[in-house]
Every structure is written in C-alpha cells, then in structure tokens.
mmCIF file as gemmi writes it, N, C-alpha and C atoms, coordinates in Angstrom:
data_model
loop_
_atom_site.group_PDB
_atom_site.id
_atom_site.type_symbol
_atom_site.label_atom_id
_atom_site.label_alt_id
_atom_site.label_comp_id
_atom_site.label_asym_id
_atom_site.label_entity_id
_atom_site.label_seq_id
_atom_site.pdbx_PDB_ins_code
_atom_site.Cartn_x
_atom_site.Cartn_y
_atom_site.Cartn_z
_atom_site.occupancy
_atom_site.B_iso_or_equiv
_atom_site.pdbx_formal_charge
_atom_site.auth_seq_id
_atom_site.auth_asym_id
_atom_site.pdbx_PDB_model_num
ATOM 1 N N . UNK Axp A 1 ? 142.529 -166.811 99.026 1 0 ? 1 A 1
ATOM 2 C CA . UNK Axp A 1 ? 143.678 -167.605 98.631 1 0 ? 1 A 1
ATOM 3 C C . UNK Axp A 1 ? 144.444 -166.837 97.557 1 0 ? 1 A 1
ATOM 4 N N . UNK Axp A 2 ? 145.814 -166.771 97.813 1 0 ? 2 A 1
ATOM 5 C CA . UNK Axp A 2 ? 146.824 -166.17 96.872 1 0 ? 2 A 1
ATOM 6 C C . UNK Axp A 2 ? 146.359 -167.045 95.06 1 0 ? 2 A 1
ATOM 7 N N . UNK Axp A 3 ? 146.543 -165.643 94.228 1 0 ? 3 A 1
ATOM 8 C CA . UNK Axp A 3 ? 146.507 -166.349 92.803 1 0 ? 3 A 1
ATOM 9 C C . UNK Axp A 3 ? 148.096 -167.146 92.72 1 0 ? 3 A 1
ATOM 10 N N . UNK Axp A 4 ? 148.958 -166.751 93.475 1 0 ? 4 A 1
ATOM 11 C CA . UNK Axp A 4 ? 150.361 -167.606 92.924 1 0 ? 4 A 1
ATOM 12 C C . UNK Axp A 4 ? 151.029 -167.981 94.266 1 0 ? 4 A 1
ATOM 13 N N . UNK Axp A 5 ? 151.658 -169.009 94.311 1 0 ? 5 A 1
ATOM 14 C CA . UNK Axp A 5 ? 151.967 -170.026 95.168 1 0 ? 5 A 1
ATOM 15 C C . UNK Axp A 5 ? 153.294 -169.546 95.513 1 0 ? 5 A 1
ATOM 16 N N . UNK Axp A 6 ? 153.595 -169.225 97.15 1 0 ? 6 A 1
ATOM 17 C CA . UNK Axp A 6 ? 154.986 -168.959 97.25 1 0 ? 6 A 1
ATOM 18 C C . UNK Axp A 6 ? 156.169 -170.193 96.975 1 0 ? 6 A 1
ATOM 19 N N . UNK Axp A 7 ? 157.339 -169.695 96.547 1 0 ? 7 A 1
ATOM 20 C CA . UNK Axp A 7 ? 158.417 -170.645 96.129 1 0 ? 7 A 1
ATOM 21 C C . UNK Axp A 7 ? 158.355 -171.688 97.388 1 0 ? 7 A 1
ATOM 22 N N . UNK Axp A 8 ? 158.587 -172.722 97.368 1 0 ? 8 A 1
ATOM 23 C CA . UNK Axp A 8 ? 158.721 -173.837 98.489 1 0 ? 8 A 1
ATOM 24 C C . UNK Axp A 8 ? 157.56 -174.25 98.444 1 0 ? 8 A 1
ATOM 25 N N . UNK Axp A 9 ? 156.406 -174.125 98.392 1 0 ? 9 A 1
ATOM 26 C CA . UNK Axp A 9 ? 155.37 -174.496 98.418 1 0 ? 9 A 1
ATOM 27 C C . UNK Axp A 9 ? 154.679 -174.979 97.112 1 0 ? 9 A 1
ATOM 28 N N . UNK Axp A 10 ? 153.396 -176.026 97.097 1 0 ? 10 A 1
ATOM 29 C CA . UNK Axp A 10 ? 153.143 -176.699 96.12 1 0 ? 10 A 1
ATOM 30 C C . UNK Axp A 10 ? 151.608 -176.669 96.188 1 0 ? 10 A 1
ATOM 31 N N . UNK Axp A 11 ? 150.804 -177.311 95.396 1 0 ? 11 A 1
ATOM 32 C CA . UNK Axp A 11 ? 148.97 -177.216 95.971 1 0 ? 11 A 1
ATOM 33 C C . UNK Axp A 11 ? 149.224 -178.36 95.667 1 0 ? 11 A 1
ATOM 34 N N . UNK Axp A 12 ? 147.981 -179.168 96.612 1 0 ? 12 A 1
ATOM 35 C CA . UNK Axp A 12 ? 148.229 -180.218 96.887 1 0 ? 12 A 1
ATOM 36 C C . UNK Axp A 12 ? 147.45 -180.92 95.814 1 0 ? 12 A 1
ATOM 37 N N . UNK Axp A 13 ? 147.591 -182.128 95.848 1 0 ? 13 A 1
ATOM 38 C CA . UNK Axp A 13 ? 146.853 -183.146 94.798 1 0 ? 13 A 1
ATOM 39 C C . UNK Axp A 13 ? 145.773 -183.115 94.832 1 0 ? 13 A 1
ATOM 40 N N . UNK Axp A 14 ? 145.378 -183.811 95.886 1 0 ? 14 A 1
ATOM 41 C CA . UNK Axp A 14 ? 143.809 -183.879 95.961 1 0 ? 14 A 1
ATOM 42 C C . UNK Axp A 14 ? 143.216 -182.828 96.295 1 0 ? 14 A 1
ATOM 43 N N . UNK Axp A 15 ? 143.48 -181.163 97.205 1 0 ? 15 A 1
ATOM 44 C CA . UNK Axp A 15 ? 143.119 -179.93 97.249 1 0 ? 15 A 1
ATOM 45 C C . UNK Axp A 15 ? 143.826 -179.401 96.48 1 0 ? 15 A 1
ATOM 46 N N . UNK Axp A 16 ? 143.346 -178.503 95.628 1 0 ? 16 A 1
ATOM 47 C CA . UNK Axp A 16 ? 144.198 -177.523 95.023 1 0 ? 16 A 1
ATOM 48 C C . UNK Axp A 16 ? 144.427 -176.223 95.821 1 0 ? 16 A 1
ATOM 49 N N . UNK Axp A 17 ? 143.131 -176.118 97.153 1 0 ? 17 A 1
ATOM 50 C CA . UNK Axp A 17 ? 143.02 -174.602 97.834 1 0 ? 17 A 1
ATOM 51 C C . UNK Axp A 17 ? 144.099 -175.162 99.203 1 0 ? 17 A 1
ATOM 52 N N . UNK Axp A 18 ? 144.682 -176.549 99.29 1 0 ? 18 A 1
ATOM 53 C CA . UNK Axp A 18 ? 145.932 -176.603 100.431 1 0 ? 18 A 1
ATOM 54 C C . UNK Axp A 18 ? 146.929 -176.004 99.438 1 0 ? 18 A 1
ATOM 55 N N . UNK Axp A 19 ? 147.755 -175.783 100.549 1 0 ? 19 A 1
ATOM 56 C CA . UNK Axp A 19 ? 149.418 -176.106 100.045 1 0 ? 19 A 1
ATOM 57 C C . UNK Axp A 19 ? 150.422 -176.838 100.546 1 0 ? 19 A 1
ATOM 58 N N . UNK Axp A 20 ? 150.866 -177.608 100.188 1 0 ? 20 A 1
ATOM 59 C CA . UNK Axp A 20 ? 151.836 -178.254 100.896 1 0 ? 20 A 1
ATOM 60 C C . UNK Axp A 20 ? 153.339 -177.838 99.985 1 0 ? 20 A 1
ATOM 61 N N . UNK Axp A 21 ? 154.477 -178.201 101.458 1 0 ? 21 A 1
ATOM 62 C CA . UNK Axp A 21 ? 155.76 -177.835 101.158 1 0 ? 21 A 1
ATOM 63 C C . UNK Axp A 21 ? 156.526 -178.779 100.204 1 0 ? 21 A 1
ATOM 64 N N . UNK Axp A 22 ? 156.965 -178.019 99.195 1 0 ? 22 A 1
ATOM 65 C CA . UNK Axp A 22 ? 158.277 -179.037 98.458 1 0 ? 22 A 1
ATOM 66 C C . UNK Axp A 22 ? 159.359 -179.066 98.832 1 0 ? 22 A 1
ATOM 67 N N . UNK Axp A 23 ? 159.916 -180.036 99.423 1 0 ? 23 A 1
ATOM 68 C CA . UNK Axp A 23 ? 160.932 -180.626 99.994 1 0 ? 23 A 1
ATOM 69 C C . UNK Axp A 23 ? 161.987 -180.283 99.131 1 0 ? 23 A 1
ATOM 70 N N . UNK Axp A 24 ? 162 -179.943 97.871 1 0 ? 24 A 1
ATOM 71 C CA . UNK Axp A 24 ? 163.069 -179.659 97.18 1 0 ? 24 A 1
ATOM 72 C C . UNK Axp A 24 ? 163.67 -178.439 97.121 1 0 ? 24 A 1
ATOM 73 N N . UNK Axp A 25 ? 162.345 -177.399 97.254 1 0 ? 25 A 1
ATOM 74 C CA . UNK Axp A 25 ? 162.521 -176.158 97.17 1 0 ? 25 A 1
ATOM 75 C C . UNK Axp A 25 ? 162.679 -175.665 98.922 1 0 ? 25 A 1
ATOM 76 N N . UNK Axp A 26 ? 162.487 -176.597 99.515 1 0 ? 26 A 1
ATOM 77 C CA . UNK Axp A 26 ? 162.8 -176.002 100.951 1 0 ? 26 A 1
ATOM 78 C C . UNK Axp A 26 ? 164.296 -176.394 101.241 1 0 ? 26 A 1
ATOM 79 N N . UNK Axp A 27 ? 164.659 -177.022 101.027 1 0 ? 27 A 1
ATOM 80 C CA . UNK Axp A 27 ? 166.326 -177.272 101.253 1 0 ? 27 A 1
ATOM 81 C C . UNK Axp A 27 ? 167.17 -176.429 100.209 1 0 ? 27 A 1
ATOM 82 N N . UNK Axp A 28 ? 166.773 -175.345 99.261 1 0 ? 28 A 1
ATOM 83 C CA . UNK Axp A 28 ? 166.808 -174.159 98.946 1 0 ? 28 A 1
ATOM 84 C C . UNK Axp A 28 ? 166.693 -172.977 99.73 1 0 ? 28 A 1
ATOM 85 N N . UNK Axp A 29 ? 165.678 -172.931 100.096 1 0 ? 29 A 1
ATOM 86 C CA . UNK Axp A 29 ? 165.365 -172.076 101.1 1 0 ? 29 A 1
ATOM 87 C C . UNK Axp A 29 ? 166.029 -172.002 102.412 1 0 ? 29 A 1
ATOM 88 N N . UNK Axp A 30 ? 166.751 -173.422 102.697 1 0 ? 30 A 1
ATOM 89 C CA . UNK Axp A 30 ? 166.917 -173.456 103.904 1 0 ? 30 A 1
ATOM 90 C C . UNK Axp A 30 ? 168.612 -172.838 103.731 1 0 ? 30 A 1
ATOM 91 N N . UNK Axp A 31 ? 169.23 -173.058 102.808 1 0 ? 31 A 1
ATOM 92 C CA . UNK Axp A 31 ? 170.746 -172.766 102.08 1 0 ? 31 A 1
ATOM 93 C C . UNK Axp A 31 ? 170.265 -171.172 102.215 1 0 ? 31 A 1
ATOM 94 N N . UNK Axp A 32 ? 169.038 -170.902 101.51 1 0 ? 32 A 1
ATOM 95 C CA . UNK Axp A 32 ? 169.597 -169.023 101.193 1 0 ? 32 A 1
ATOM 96 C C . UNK Axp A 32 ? 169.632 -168.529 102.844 1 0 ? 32 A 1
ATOM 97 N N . UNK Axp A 33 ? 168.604 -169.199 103.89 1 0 ? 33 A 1
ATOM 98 C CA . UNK Axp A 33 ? 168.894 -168.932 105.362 1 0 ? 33 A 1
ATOM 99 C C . UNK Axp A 33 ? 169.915 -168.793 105.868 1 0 ? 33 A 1
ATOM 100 N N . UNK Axp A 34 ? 170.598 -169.981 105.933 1 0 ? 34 A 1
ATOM 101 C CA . UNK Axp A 34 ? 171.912 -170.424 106.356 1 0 ? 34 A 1
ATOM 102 C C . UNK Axp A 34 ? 173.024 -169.239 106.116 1 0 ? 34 A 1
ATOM 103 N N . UNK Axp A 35 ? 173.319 -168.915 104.481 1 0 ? 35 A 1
ATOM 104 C CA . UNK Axp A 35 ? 174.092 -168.95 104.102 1 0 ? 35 A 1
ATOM 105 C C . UNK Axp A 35 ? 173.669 -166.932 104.396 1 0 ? 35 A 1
ATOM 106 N N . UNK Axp A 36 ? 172.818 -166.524 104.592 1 0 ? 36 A 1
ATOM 107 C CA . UNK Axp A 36 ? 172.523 -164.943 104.66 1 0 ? 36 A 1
ATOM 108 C C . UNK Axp A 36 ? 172.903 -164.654 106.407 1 0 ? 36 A 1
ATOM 109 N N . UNK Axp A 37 ? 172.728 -166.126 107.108 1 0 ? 37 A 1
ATOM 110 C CA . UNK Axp A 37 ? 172.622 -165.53 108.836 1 0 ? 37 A 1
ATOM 111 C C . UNK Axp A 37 ? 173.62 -165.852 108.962 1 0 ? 37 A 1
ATOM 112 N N . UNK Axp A 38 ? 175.118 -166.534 108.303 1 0 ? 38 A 1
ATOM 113 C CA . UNK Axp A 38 ? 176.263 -166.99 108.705 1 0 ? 38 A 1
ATOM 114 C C . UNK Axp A 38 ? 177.081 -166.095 107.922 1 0 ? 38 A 1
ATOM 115 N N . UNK Axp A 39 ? 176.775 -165.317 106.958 1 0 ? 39 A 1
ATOM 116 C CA . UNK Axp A 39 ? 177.61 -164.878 106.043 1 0 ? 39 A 1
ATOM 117 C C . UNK Axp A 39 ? 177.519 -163.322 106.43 1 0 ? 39 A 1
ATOM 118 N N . UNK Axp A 40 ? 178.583 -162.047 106.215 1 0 ? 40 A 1
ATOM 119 C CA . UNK Axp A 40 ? 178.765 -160.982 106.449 1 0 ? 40 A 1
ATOM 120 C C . UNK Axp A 40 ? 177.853 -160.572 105.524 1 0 ? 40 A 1
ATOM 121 N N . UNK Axp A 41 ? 177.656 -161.138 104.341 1 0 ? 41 A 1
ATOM 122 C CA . UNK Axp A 41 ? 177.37 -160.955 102.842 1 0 ? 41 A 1
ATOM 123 C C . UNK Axp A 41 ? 176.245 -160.982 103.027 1 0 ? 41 A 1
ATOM 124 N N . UNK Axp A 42 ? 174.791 -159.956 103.01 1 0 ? 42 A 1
ATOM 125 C CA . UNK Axp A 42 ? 173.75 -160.421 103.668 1 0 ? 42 A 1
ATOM 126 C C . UNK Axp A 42 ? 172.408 -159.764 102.12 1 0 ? 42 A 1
ATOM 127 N N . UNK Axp A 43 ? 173.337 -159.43 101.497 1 0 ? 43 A 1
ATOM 128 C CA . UNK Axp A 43 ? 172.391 -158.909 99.884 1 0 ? 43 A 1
ATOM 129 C C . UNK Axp A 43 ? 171.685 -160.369 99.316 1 0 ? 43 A 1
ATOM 130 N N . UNK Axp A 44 ? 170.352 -160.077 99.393 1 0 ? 44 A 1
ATOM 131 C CA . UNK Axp A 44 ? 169.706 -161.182 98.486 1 0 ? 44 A 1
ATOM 132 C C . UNK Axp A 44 ? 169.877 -161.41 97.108 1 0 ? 44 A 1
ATOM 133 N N . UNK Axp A 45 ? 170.394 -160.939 96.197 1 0 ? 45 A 1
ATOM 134 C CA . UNK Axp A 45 ? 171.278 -160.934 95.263 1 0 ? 45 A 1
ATOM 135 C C . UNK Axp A 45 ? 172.477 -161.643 95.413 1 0 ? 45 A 1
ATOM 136 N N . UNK Axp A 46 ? 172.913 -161.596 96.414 1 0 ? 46 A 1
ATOM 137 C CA . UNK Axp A 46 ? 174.524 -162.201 96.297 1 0 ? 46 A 1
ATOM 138 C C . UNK Axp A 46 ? 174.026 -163.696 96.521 1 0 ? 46 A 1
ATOM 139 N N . UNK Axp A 47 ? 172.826 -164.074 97.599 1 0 ? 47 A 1
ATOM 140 C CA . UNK Axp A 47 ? 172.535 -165.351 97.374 1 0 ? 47 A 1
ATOM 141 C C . UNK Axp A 47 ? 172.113 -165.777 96.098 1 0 ? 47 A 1
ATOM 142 N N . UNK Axp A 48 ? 171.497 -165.351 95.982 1 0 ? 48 A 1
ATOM 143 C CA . UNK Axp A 48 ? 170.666 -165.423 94.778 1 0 ? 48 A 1
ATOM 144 C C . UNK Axp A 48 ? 171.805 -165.845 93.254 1 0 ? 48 A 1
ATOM 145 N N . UNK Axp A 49 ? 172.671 -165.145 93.167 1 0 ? 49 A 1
ATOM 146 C CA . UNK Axp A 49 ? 173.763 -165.792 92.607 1 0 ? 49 A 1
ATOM 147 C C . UNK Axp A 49 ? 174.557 -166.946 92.663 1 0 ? 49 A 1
ATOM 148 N N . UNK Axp A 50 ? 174.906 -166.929 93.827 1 0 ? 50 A 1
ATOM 149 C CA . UNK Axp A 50 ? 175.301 -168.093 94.347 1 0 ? 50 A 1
ATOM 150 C C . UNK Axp A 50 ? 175.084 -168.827 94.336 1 0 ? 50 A 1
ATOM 151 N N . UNK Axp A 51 ? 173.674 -169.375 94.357 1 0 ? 51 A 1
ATOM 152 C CA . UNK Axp A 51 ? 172.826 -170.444 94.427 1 0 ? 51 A 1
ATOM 153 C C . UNK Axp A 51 ? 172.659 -170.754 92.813 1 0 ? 51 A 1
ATOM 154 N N . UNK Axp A 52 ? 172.653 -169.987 91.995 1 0 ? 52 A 1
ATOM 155 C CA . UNK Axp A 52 ? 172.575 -169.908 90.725 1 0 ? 52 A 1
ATOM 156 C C . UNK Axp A 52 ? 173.785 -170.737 89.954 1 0 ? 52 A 1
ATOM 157 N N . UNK Axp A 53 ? 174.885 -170.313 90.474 1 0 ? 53 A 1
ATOM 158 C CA . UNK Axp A 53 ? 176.212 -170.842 89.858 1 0 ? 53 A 1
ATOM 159 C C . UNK Axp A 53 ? 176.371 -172.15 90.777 1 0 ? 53 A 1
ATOM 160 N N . UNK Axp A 54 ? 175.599 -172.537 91.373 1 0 ? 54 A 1
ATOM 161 C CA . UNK Axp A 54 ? 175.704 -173.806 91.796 1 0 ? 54 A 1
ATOM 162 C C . UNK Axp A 54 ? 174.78 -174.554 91.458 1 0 ? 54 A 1
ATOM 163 N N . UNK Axp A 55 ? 173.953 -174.251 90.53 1 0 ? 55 A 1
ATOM 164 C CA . UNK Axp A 55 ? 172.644 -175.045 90.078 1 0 ? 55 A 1
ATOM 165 C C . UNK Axp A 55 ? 171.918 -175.716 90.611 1 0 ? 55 A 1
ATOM 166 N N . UNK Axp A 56 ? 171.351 -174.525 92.201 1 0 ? 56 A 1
ATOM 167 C CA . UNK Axp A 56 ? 170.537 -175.04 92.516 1 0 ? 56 A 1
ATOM 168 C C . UNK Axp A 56 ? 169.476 -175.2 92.748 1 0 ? 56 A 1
ATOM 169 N N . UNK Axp A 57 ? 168.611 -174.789 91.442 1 0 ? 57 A 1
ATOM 170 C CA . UNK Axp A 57 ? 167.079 -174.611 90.911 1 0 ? 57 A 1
ATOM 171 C C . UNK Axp A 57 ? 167.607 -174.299 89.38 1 0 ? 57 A 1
C-alpha cells in the first residue's frame, strides 16, 4: 500500500488500508480532463492555473 494517497482519493473510515473516492476532488479531476481533451492548451500547468484562479481547491 502507497505511504500517500492519490489526490481524489480518501482512506476510508472504518479501513484505513481501502480507499475510497472524494467526490469533491473528483469533479476536479474531472474539469482538469475535460478542460486538457477539449482545449488546444494541453500543458498541465496551464490547468493547473486555471483551476487555481478559479478556486477550485
């Protein structure tokens, strides 16, 4: 098992060795998708900004 938990993901309550998905951080995730496979603009940085000046995390 990973020492650190990928972003979107959470350990669960009652397991700490599951993980389950955060719904918060996946509709994040799902924006940097979106917005990298629709956009010319395909630098993870440029999302990464973006998402930033929109406060969203």
């Amino acid at each position: 098992m990973a020492s650190t938990i990928p972003y979107g993901y959470l350990k669960d309550k009652d397991d700490s060795n599951i993980w389950v998905s955060d719904e918060e951080a996946a509709a994040v995730v799902q924006r940097i998708f979106h917005s990298s496979r629709d956009s010319e603009e395909k630098r993870v940085s440029w999302s990464y900004s973006k998402l930033q000046n929109q406060k969203a995390f």
